[in-house]
């Protein structure tokens, strides 16, 4: 029963890989195909380890390992970025795309080797496949990367190994192996980029908003690691611990993160941020509008909790209720994408930092709001929040923001790509905000024909595809920067494949779907 959806999910991913490399076939395509085949076989070894409880760490239950779909995301992103920047003649970012692809392949290969190594008895055929794939990847890297790029790839792999050992031990049941690969692999790459750029600061080079993203992500992760280790030795729920938490947050923020950001952007970060946020009247209007939407989201949380108190202590928010937040996020992102993408970029970074910081307060029970947050957010838990952290709202924000953050602005003439590439920043809105939401709402209310082996319905998937096509038409009407150049068949194929992936995957679709749609559009 479990293997059938996994097989269909794997087939969809393999089709996406072939679609991408039908357009851009080169030496990296052989690596990607080899990685896909070996990840498919190793995925079943991980699934068996999870079922038997033989994995080294405790992973999220009620889901398969997700190794294949996660393994291909970072390599494919690097490959399509390389091709886009090569076409634009931007050599620096073309090389950067090669490094991203090589790093993703090596990290995925490392995770596969771990599964093969701890499986008893040793799976001979899978070992041979992993060895062949590893040989192809390493041979290609040897003839494609410079010495400094090889060192950079190995640095990311080293950070990933140590970060995985720490976070998977401290946060049991929060990730599947595939989700750990995506999340921790991304954090490792960001940390390495920040260290590299901090050691090679050139005044006037680099966009401040890119540095802002790097410092914010690394800052909140290091903050969480610091307090996690600290609260092993002391009770985090007391007033003394809470005062220490707030004091040390201020000290680390003002004494470490701010100077670090100052070194990178060569100006006062607070003054730069205030000047950036209120630079134009359009930005002021957007900020006021977003504040209203944030207040509305808080109002929904309070209303649903009041409803729970009056009805039953065991009352949980329905799927449709949780999708209200998807509609609010769509209403937040679409005006930002149309009128001011740079402001949306920075606002999303600030929102991510705030979400993670509030999760620290909830997780550590920091007074005065820790226990209140635990009570308010427990209403919106689902089966994916099986670990100590509540991550679904953070994943939603990431899924909407990653296409904006990863959009190759330097390789896009006039700030936009041609054809289906013009929809890249809208990947999160289409895949999660529209597709996933409509599929869930219509599937749960009107769906009758279920996809084999899943709880998802045929009606939900078809409605999601139709809704995303309508959304693309509306984007064409309201966003003058989008010019599809008759690439409608490719857009339909991309949306259909990603919608099918949503029906069959058991991974966190809020992250996986936007990234695959972005890859197809690019």
Short mmCIF file of C-alpha atoms in Angstrom, two decimals:
data_model
loop_
_atom_site.label_atom_id
_atom_site.label_comp_id
_atom_site.label_asym_id
_atom_site.label_seq_id
_atom_site.Cartn_x
_atom_site.Cartn_y
_atom_site.Cartn_z
CA UNK A 1 0.00 0.00 0.00
CA UNK A 2 2.85 2.36 0.86
CA UNK A 3 5.01 1.56 -2.14
CA UNK A 4 2.48 2.41 -4.82
CA UNK A 5 2.30 6.17 -4.05
CA UNK A 6 6.10 6.19 -3.69
CA UNK A 7 6.47 4.67 -7.15
CA UNK A 8 4.14 7.25 -8.72
CA UNK A 9 5.90 10.09 -6.85
CA UNK A 10 9.26 8.79 -8.12
CA UNK A 11 7.92 8.53 -11.68
CA UNK A 12 6.73 12.17 -11.57
CA UNK A 13 10.13 13.36 -10.33
CA UNK A 14 11.89 11.33 -13.04
CA UNK A 15 9.64 12.87 -15.71
CA UNK A 16 10.47 16.38 -14.39
CA UNK A 17 14.20 15.54 -14.55
CA UNK A 18 13.82 14.34 -18.16
CA UNK A 19 11.76 17.43 -19.08
CA UNK A 20 14.48 19.74 -17.76
CA UNK A 21 17.32 17.89 -19.45
CA UNK A 22 15.44 17.60 -22.73
CA UNK A 23 15.92 21.37 -22.87
CA UNK A 24 19.44 21.61 -21.37
CA UNK A 25 21.35 18.39 -22.04
CA UNK A 26 25.04 18.55 -21.14
CA UNK A 27 27.57 16.70 -18.99
CA UNK A 28 25.61 17.53 -15.82
CA UNK A 29 22.57 15.78 -17.25
CA UNK A 30 24.34 12.42 -16.99
CA UNK A 31 25.06 13.21 -13.33
CA UNK A 32 21.43 14.16 -12.67
CA UNK A 33 20.04 11.01 -14.32
CA UNK A 34 22.53 8.80 -12.45
CA UNK A 35 21.65 10.53 -9.16
CA UNK A 36 17.93 10.05 -9.86
CA UNK A 37 18.28 6.32 -10.47
CA UNK A 38 20.45 5.64 -7.42
CA UNK A 39 18.25 7.86 -5.17
CA UNK A 40 15.23 5.84 -6.30
CA UNK A 41 16.82 2.60 -5.10
CA UNK A 42 18.31 4.07 -1.91
CA UNK A 43 14.93 5.62 -1.04
CA UNK A 44 13.52 2.14 -0.37
CA UNK A 45 16.45 1.37 1.93
CA UNK A 46 15.64 4.51 3.94
CA UNK A 47 11.94 3.56 4.02
CA UNK A 48 12.83 0.11 5.36
CA UNK A 49 15.11 1.64 8.01
CA UNK A 50 12.33 4.00 9.12
CA UNK A 51 9.77 1.18 9.34
CA UNK A 52 12.13 -1.02 11.39
CA UNK A 53 13.39 1.84 13.57
CA UNK A 54 16.96 1.28 12.35
CA UNK A 55 17.73 4.87 11.32
CA UNK A 56 20.42 6.68 13.29
CA UNK A 57 18.07 9.53 14.29
CA UNK A 58 14.32 9.78 14.92
CA UNK A 59 12.62 11.01 11.75
CA UNK A 60 9.05 12.13 11.15
CA UNK A 61 6.57 9.26 11.07
CA UNK A 62 3.54 8.83 8.76
CA UNK A 63 5.68 9.68 5.70
CA UNK A 64 8.20 7.93 3.49
CA UNK A 65 11.84 9.03 3.41
CA UNK A 66 11.32 11.39 0.47
CA UNK A 67 14.93 10.98 -0.61
CA UNK A 68 14.36 11.05 -4.37
CA UNK A 69 12.26 14.26 -4.66
CA UNK A 70 14.51 16.07 -2.17
CA UNK A 71 17.76 14.87 -3.77
CA UNK A 72 16.94 16.42 -7.13
CA UNK A 73 15.84 19.91 -6.02
CA UNK A 74 19.21 21.56 -5.35
CA UNK A 75 21.03 19.98 -8.36
CA UNK A 76 18.23 20.95 -10.75
CA UNK A 77 18.10 24.50 -9.35
CA UNK A 78 21.85 24.83 -9.93
CA UNK A 79 21.62 23.46 -13.47
CA UNK A 80 18.78 25.74 -14.59
CA UNK A 81 20.49 28.73 -12.93
CA UNK A 82 23.68 27.90 -14.81
CA UNK A 83 21.83 27.78 -18.13
CA UNK A 84 19.94 31.04 -17.52
CA UNK A 85 23.10 32.93 -16.52
CA UNK A 86 25.09 31.39 -19.37
CA UNK A 87 22.48 32.67 -21.82
CA UNK A 88 22.71 36.12 -20.21
CA UNK A 89 26.53 36.07 -20.37
CA UNK A 90 27.00 36.43 -16.59
CA UNK A 91 30.03 34.18 -15.99
CA UNK A 92 30.17 34.63 -12.18
CA UNK A 93 26.63 33.36 -11.65
CA UNK A 94 27.07 30.65 -14.27
CA UNK A 95 29.94 29.28 -12.15
CA UNK A 96 27.80 29.78 -9.05
CA UNK A 97 25.08 27.60 -10.60
CA UNK A 98 27.65 24.86 -11.25
CA UNK A 99 28.76 25.02 -7.60
CA UNK A 100 25.12 24.82 -6.41
CA UNK A 101 24.44 21.78 -8.63
CA UNK A 102 27.66 20.02 -7.55
CA UNK A 103 26.97 20.72 -3.87
CA UNK A 104 23.42 19.37 -4.11
CA UNK A 105 24.60 16.19 -5.82
CA UNK A 106 27.37 15.54 -3.30
CA UNK A 107 25.12 16.15 -0.26
CA UNK A 108 22.41 13.85 -1.71
CA UNK A 109 25.04 11.23 -2.45
CA UNK A 110 26.33 11.45 1.11
CA UNK A 111 22.85 10.83 2.52
CA UNK A 112 22.52 7.82 0.21
CA UNK A 113 25.84 6.38 1.37
CA UNK A 114 24.67 6.64 5.01
CA UNK A 115 21.51 4.64 4.22
CA UNK A 116 23.46 1.97 2.36
CA UNK A 117 26.06 1.80 5.13
CA UNK A 118 23.61 1.17 7.99
CA UNK A 119 21.36 -1.27 6.08
CA UNK A 120 21.83 -4.91 7.12
CA UNK A 121 22.47 -7.06 5.19
CA UNK A 122 24.46 -4.83 2.84
CA UNK A 123 22.41 -4.25 -0.37
CA UNK A 124 24.92 -5.23 -3.06
CA UNK A 125 23.01 -3.94 -6.10
CA UNK A 126 22.26 -0.59 -4.45
CA UNK A 127 25.93 -0.26 -3.44
CA UNK A 128 26.98 -0.80 -7.05
CA UNK A 129 24.49 1.80 -8.31
CA UNK A 130 25.60 4.30 -5.66
CA UNK A 131 29.23 3.68 -6.61
CA UNK A 132 28.52 4.23 -10.32
CA UNK A 133 26.53 7.43 -9.64
CA UNK A 134 29.25 8.70 -7.29
CA UNK A 135 31.97 7.99 -9.87
CA UNK A 136 30.07 9.87 -12.60
CA UNK A 137 29.46 12.86 -10.30
CA UNK A 138 33.03 13.03 -8.97
CA UNK A 139 34.50 12.62 -12.48
CA UNK A 140 32.31 15.45 -13.79
CA UNK A 141 33.18 17.67 -10.82
CA UNK A 142 36.89 17.01 -11.40
CA UNK A 143 36.64 18.32 -14.98
CA UNK A 144 34.21 21.17 -14.24
CA UNK A 145 35.24 22.81 -10.96
CA UNK A 146 38.29 24.86 -10.07
CA UNK A 147 40.26 24.04 -6.92
CA UNK A 148 38.58 26.86 -4.96
CA UNK A 149 35.13 25.63 -6.07
CA UNK A 150 35.93 22.07 -5.00
CA UNK A 151 36.96 23.40 -1.58
CA UNK A 152 33.70 25.36 -1.37
CA UNK A 153 31.64 22.24 -2.15
CA UNK A 154 33.51 20.24 0.50
CA UNK A 155 33.01 23.05 3.02
CA UNK A 156 29.23 22.91 2.53
CA UNK A 157 29.30 19.11 2.89
CA UNK A 158 31.26 19.40 6.14
CA UNK A 159 28.84 22.00 7.54
CA UNK A 160 25.91 19.79 6.51
CA UNK A 161 27.37 16.76 8.32
CA UNK A 162 27.90 18.60 11.61
CA UNK A 163 24.63 20.53 11.39
CA UNK A 164 22.70 17.31 10.72
CA UNK A 165 24.30 15.54 13.69
CA UNK A 166 23.38 18.43 16.01
CA UNK A 167 19.88 19.37 14.81
CA UNK A 168 18.56 15.86 14.11
CA UNK A 169 19.63 14.86 17.63
CA UNK A 170 18.10 17.96 19.26
CA UNK A 171 14.91 17.93 17.15
CA UNK A 172 13.61 14.35 16.85
CA UNK A 173 10.66 13.61 14.53
CA UNK A 174 10.72 17.09 12.96
CA UNK A 175 11.98 15.98 9.52
CA UNK A 176 12.00 13.07 7.12
CA UNK A 177 15.44 12.29 5.60
CA UNK A 178 14.39 14.17 2.45
CA UNK A 179 13.18 17.21 4.38
CA UNK A 180 16.40 17.21 6.41
CA UNK A 181 18.36 17.15 3.15
CA UNK A 182 16.47 20.17 1.80
CA UNK A 183 16.32 22.28 4.97
CA UNK A 184 19.74 21.52 6.45
CA UNK A 185 21.39 21.49 3.02
CA UNK A 186 19.98 24.97 2.35
CA UNK A 187 21.10 26.29 5.75
CA UNK A 188 24.60 24.81 5.22
CA UNK A 189 24.92 26.51 1.85
CA UNK A 190 23.72 29.86 3.24
CA UNK A 191 26.15 29.65 6.16
CA UNK A 192 29.06 28.87 3.85
CA UNK A 193 28.12 31.75 1.53
CA UNK A 194 27.98 34.16 4.48
CA UNK A 195 31.40 33.07 5.75
CA UNK A 196 32.87 33.33 2.24
CA UNK A 197 31.45 36.81 1.62
CA UNK A 198 32.40 38.03 5.09
CA UNK A 199 36.04 37.09 4.44
CA UNK A 200 36.05 38.71 1.00
CA UNK A 201 34.16 41.96 1.50
CA UNK A 202 34.56 44.40 -1.38
CA UNK A 203 33.00 47.81 -0.77
CA UNK A 204 30.12 48.55 -3.13
CA UNK A 205 29.94 44.97 -4.42
CA UNK A 206 26.84 42.90 -3.73
CA UNK A 207 23.23 43.78 -3.09
CA UNK A 208 22.47 44.69 0.57
CA UNK A 209 19.19 42.75 0.49
CA UNK A 210 21.10 39.55 -0.34
CA UNK A 211 23.41 40.11 2.64
CA UNK A 212 20.35 40.85 4.78
CA UNK A 213 18.88 37.43 3.91
CA UNK A 214 22.14 35.57 4.64
CA UNK A 215 22.73 37.28 8.00
CA UNK A 216 19.09 36.91 9.11
CA UNK A 217 18.94 33.17 8.35
CA UNK A 218 22.30 32.37 9.94
CA UNK A 219 21.57 34.68 12.89
CA UNK A 220 18.28 33.03 13.89
CA UNK A 221 19.73 29.51 13.44
CA UNK A 222 22.77 30.29 15.62
CA UNK A 223 20.45 31.93 18.18
CA UNK A 224 18.38 28.76 18.35
CA UNK A 225 21.44 26.51 18.71
CA UNK A 226 22.82 28.72 21.50
CA UNK A 227 19.61 28.63 23.56
CA UNK A 228 19.00 24.93 22.89
CA UNK A 229 22.39 24.05 24.39
CA UNK A 230 21.95 26.57 27.20
CA UNK A 231 18.52 25.32 28.29
CA UNK A 232 19.80 21.75 28.58
CA UNK A 233 21.38 22.92 31.84
CA UNK A 234 18.60 25.18 33.13
CA UNK A 235 14.80 25.34 33.21
CA UNK A 236 13.65 27.62 30.38
CA UNK A 237 10.18 28.22 31.87
CA UNK A 238 11.20 30.41 34.81
CA UNK A 239 11.15 34.21 34.88
CA UNK A 240 14.94 34.31 35.43
CA UNK A 241 15.54 32.15 32.35
CA UNK A 242 13.09 34.24 30.33
CA UNK A 243 14.82 37.50 31.30
CA UNK A 244 18.16 35.91 30.40
CA UNK A 245 16.71 34.82 27.04
CA UNK A 246 15.55 38.34 26.14
CA UNK A 247 18.79 39.92 27.38
CA UNK A 248 21.03 37.53 25.45
CA UNK A 249 18.88 37.93 22.32
CA UNK A 250 19.45 41.70 22.50
CA UNK A 251 23.18 41.21 23.18
CA UNK A 252 23.65 38.75 20.29
CA UNK A 253 21.51 40.86 17.97
CA UNK A 254 23.16 44.20 18.69
CA UNK A 255 26.62 42.83 19.45
CA UNK A 256 27.08 40.17 16.78
CA UNK A 257 24.41 40.21 14.04
CA UNK A 258 24.28 44.01 13.56
CA UNK A 259 28.08 44.47 13.33
CA UNK A 260 28.26 41.48 10.98
CA UNK A 261 25.66 43.05 8.70
CA UNK A 262 27.38 46.45 8.99
CA UNK A 263 30.63 44.87 7.75
CA UNK A 264 28.87 43.47 4.71
CA UNK A 265 26.74 46.45 3.61
CA UNK A 266 29.13 49.18 4.87
CA UNK A 267 26.38 51.24 6.52
CA UNK A 268 24.22 51.23 9.64
CA UNK A 269 21.78 48.30 9.19
CA UNK A 270 18.91 49.92 11.12
CA UNK A 271 19.15 53.24 9.23
CA UNK A 272 19.45 51.36 5.93
CA UNK A 273 16.39 49.22 6.75
CA UNK A 274 14.22 52.20 7.76
CA UNK A 275 15.27 54.16 4.68
CA UNK A 276 14.58 51.11 2.48
CA UNK A 277 11.14 50.39 3.94
CA UNK A 278 9.83 53.96 3.65
CA UNK A 279 11.65 54.97 0.47
CA UNK A 280 8.53 55.47 -1.68
CA UNK A 281 4.84 56.09 -1.14
CA UNK A 282 4.03 52.73 -2.75
CA UNK A 283 6.06 50.98 -0.08
CA UNK A 284 4.21 52.80 2.69
CA UNK A 285 0.86 51.73 1.22
CA UNK A 286 2.05 48.12 0.91
CA UNK A 287 3.30 48.08 4.51
CA UNK A 288 -0.04 49.42 5.79
CA UNK A 289 -1.91 46.83 3.71
CA UNK A 290 0.32 43.99 4.96
CA UNK A 291 -0.15 45.15 8.55
CA UNK A 292 -3.91 44.90 8.07
CA UNK A 293 -3.56 41.34 6.68
CA UNK A 294 -1.29 40.33 9.58
CA UNK A 295 -3.90 41.64 12.03
CA UNK A 296 -6.56 39.65 10.17
CA UNK A 297 -4.50 36.46 10.48
CA UNK A 298 -4.10 37.07 14.23
CA UNK A 299 -7.84 37.66 14.44
CA UNK A 300 -8.52 34.25 12.86
CA UNK A 301 -6.22 32.57 15.39
CA UNK A 302 -7.96 34.26 18.34
CA UNK A 303 -11.45 33.59 16.95
CA UNK A 304 -10.77 29.89 16.33
CA UNK A 305 -9.33 29.51 19.84
CA UNK A 306 -12.38 31.24 21.35
CA UNK A 307 -14.55 28.84 19.36
CA UNK A 308 -12.56 25.89 20.72
CA UNK A 309 -13.00 27.12 24.30
CA UNK A 310 -16.77 27.34 23.90
CA UNK A 311 -17.15 23.98 22.10
CA UNK A 312 -14.63 21.37 23.19
CA UNK A 313 -11.08 21.11 24.43
CA UNK A 314 -10.37 18.51 21.73
CA UNK A 315 -11.57 20.74 18.91
CA UNK A 316 -9.02 21.03 16.07
CA UNK A 317 -9.06 23.49 13.17
CA UNK A 318 -10.36 21.92 9.95
CA UNK A 319 -8.38 21.76 6.72
CA UNK A 320 -10.48 24.56 5.24
CA UNK A 321 -9.82 26.75 8.29
CA UNK A 322 -6.06 26.26 7.92
CA UNK A 323 -6.32 27.22 4.25
CA UNK A 324 -7.58 30.69 5.29
CA UNK A 325 -3.94 31.48 5.96
CA UNK A 326 -3.04 30.40 2.43
CA UNK A 327 -5.54 32.91 1.03
CA UNK A 328 -4.11 35.64 3.28
CA UNK A 329 -0.57 34.83 2.13
CA UNK A 330 -1.65 35.00 -1.53
CA UNK A 331 -3.25 38.39 -0.86
CA UNK A 332 0.05 39.44 0.75
CA UNK A 333 2.46 38.28 -1.95
CA UNK A 334 0.65 39.15 -5.19
CA UNK A 335 0.65 42.97 -4.70
CA UNK A 336 4.30 42.78 -3.59
CA UNK A 337 5.25 40.83 -6.73
CA UNK A 338 3.42 43.28 -8.96
CA UNK A 339 4.44 46.60 -7.38
CA UNK A 340 7.69 46.15 -5.44
CA UNK A 341 9.56 42.84 -5.41
CA UNK A 342 12.54 44.18 -3.48
CA UNK A 343 10.29 45.29 -0.63
CA UNK A 344 8.60 41.87 -0.66
CA UNK A 345 12.05 40.25 -0.52
CA UNK A 346 13.07 42.18 2.60
CA UNK A 347 9.65 41.93 4.26
CA UNK A 348 9.68 38.14 3.79
CA UNK A 349 13.11 37.95 5.47
CA UNK A 350 11.85 40.00 8.44
CA UNK A 351 8.73 37.83 8.67
CA UNK A 352 10.80 34.62 8.61
CA UNK A 353 13.04 35.90 11.41
CA UNK A 354 9.95 36.89 13.45
CA UNK A 355 8.27 33.49 12.90
CA UNK A 356 11.36 31.56 13.99
CA UNK A 357 11.90 33.82 17.01
CA UNK A 358 8.26 33.33 18.09
CA UNK A 359 8.71 29.58 17.69
CA UNK A 360 11.71 29.76 20.03
CA UNK A 361 9.53 31.57 22.59
CA UNK A 362 6.83 28.90 22.24
CA UNK A 363 9.23 25.94 22.28
CA UNK A 364 11.26 27.14 25.28
CA UNK A 365 8.11 28.41 27.09
CA UNK A 366 9.65 31.87 27.47
CA UNK A 367 7.56 34.15 29.65
CA UNK A 368 5.28 36.04 29.28
CA UNK A 369 4.07 34.72 25.89
CA UNK A 370 5.48 31.19 25.62
CA UNK A 371 2.61 29.29 27.20
CA UNK A 372 0.02 31.46 25.42
CA UNK A 373 1.59 30.70 22.04
CA UNK A 374 1.59 26.98 22.85
CA UNK A 375 -2.13 27.12 23.58
CA UNK A 376 -3.03 29.25 20.54
CA UNK A 377 -1.02 27.29 17.97
CA UNK A 378 -1.91 23.81 19.22
CA UNK A 379 -5.31 24.26 17.54
CA UNK A 380 -3.66 24.29 14.08
CA UNK A 381 -1.43 21.22 14.46
CA UNK A 382 -1.63 18.45 11.88
CA UNK A 383 0.11 15.09 11.42
CA UNK A 384 3.24 16.76 10.02
CA UNK A 385 3.88 18.55 13.33
CA UNK A 386 4.89 15.34 15.12
CA UNK A 387 8.11 16.72 16.61
CA UNK A 388 8.75 19.33 19.31
CA UNK A 389 8.67 22.21 16.80
CA UNK A 390 5.64 23.58 14.92
CA UNK A 391 7.01 24.22 11.44
CA UNK A 392 4.06 24.22 9.03
CA UNK A 393 3.53 28.02 9.13
CA UNK A 394 7.28 28.55 8.63
CA UNK A 395 7.25 26.12 5.69
CA UNK A 396 4.33 28.06 4.18
CA UNK A 397 6.30 31.30 4.40
CA UNK A 398 9.40 29.62 2.94
CA UNK A 399 7.42 28.10 0.08
CA UNK A 400 6.06 31.50 -0.92
CA UNK A 401 9.38 33.31 -0.40
CA UNK A 402 11.99 30.95 -1.87
CA UNK A 403 11.05 31.66 -5.53
CA UNK A 404 11.43 35.39 -4.75
CA UNK A 405 14.75 34.93 -2.95
CA UNK A 406 16.18 32.47 -5.50
CA UNK A 407 15.12 34.45 -8.56
CA UNK A 408 18.37 35.11 -10.55
CA UNK A 409 18.02 38.90 -10.76
CA UNK A 410 21.55 39.40 -12.12
CA UNK A 411 20.81 37.04 -15.02
CA UNK A 412 17.40 38.54 -15.80
CA UNK A 413 17.32 41.48 -18.24
CA UNK A 414 15.14 44.31 -16.91
CA UNK A 415 14.40 42.27 -13.78
CA UNK A 416 12.36 39.56 -15.51
CA UNK A 417 12.92 36.41 -17.56
CA UNK A 418 11.25 35.67 -20.87
CA UNK A 419 8.66 32.99 -21.53
CA UNK A 420 7.63 30.75 -18.66
CA UNK A 421 10.63 32.11 -16.72
CA UNK A 422 8.66 35.31 -16.14
CA UNK A 423 6.45 33.32 -13.76
CA UNK A 424 9.36 32.15 -11.58
CA UNK A 425 8.65 34.61 -8.70
CA UNK A 426 5.01 33.50 -8.77
CA UNK A 427 5.91 29.80 -8.30
CA UNK A 428 5.02 29.86 -4.60
CA UNK A 429 1.75 31.71 -5.20
CA UNK A 430 0.70 29.26 -7.93
CA UNK A 431 1.86 25.97 -6.37
CA UNK A 432 0.98 26.58 -2.70
CA UNK A 433 -1.25 29.64 -2.54
CA UNK A 434 -3.54 28.60 -5.38
CA UNK A 435 -2.93 24.96 -6.35
CA UNK A 436 -2.47 23.31 -2.96
CA UNK A 437 -5.23 25.40 -1.38
CA UNK A 438 -7.83 24.76 -4.07
CA UNK A 439 -6.94 21.05 -4.22
CA UNK A 440 -7.38 20.74 -0.46
CA UNK A 441 -10.65 22.70 -0.26
CA UNK A 442 -12.40 21.13 -3.27
CA UNK A 443 -10.91 17.69 -2.65
CA UNK A 444 -12.11 17.56 0.96
CA UNK A 445 -15.59 18.93 0.22
CA UNK A 446 -16.52 17.55 -3.22
CA UNK A 447 -13.90 14.94 -4.08
CA UNK A 448 -15.07 11.35 -4.53
CA UNK A 449 -12.53 9.63 -6.80
CA UNK A 450 -9.29 9.06 -4.85
CA UNK A 451 -5.90 8.66 -6.45
CA UNK A 452 -4.75 5.03 -5.85
CA UNK A 453 -3.02 4.63 -2.50
CA UNK A 454 -3.59 8.22 -1.31
CA UNK A 455 -6.20 10.34 0.44
CA UNK A 456 -6.04 12.95 -2.34
CA UNK A 457 -8.80 13.12 -4.93
CA UNK A 458 -8.87 13.37 -8.71
CA UNK A 459 -11.34 16.26 -8.51
CA UNK A 460 -9.04 18.21 -6.17
CA UNK A 461 -6.05 17.83 -8.52
CA UNK A 462 -7.98 18.78 -11.66
CA UNK A 463 -9.50 21.81 -9.93
CA UNK A 464 -6.03 22.86 -8.75
CA UNK A 465 -4.66 22.72 -12.31
CA UNK A 466 -7.62 24.72 -13.63
CA UNK A 467 -7.29 27.31 -10.84
CA UNK A 468 -3.57 27.79 -11.53
CA UNK A 469 -4.22 28.35 -15.25
CA UNK A 470 -6.79 31.02 -14.33
CA UNK A 471 -4.25 32.55 -11.93
CA UNK A 472 -1.65 32.70 -14.75
CA UNK A 473 -4.19 34.50 -16.95
CA UNK A 474 -4.84 37.03 -14.16
CA UNK A 475 -1.09 37.56 -13.67
CA UNK A 476 -0.79 38.31 -17.41
CA UNK A 477 -3.53 40.92 -17.08
CA UNK A 478 -2.28 42.71 -13.96
CA UNK A 479 1.54 42.35 -14.20
CA UNK A 480 2.91 44.14 -17.26
CA UNK A 481 6.40 42.65 -16.69
CA UNK A 482 5.19 39.14 -17.49
CA UNK A 483 5.50 38.12 -21.15
CA UNK A 484 5.04 34.39 -21.77
CA UNK A 485 6.02 34.39 -25.48
CA UNK A 486 3.55 31.61 -26.37
CA UNK A 487 5.07 29.11 -23.87
CA UNK A 488 1.60 28.02 -22.78
CA UNK A 489 2.09 24.29 -23.38
CA UNK A 490 5.18 24.24 -21.15
CA UNK A 491 3.31 26.13 -18.40
CA UNK A 492 0.38 23.68 -18.58
CA UNK A 493 2.76 20.69 -18.41
CA UNK A 494 4.66 22.24 -15.47
CA UNK A 495 1.52 23.01 -13.48
CA UNK A 496 0.06 19.54 -14.19
CA UNK A 497 3.20 17.66 -13.12
CA UNK A 498 3.56 19.65 -9.90
CA UNK A 499 -0.14 19.20 -9.10
CA UNK A 500 0.26 15.43 -9.56
CA UNK A 501 3.30 15.55 -7.28
CA UNK A 502 1.13 17.28 -4.66
CA UNK A 503 -1.35 14.41 -4.85
CA UNK A 504 1.26 11.71 -4.25
CA UNK A 505 3.98 13.18 -2.06
CA UNK A 506 4.00 12.72 1.72
CA UNK A 507 6.72 15.34 2.17
CA UNK A 508 6.18 18.97 3.18
CA UNK A 509 4.52 20.16 -0.03
CA UNK A 510 4.72 23.82 1.01
CA UNK A 511 8.45 23.74 0.18
CA UNK A 512 8.73 20.96 -2.39
CA UNK A 513 6.04 22.10 -4.85
CA UNK A 514 7.17 25.75 -5.33
CA UNK A 515 10.77 24.67 -5.90
CA UNK A 516 9.83 22.10 -8.56
CA UNK A 517 7.52 24.59 -10.26
CA UNK A 518 10.32 27.17 -10.21
CA UNK A 519 12.71 24.65 -11.77
CA UNK A 520 10.22 23.90 -14.56
CA UNK A 521 9.53 27.58 -15.23
CA UNK A 522 13.25 28.44 -15.34
#
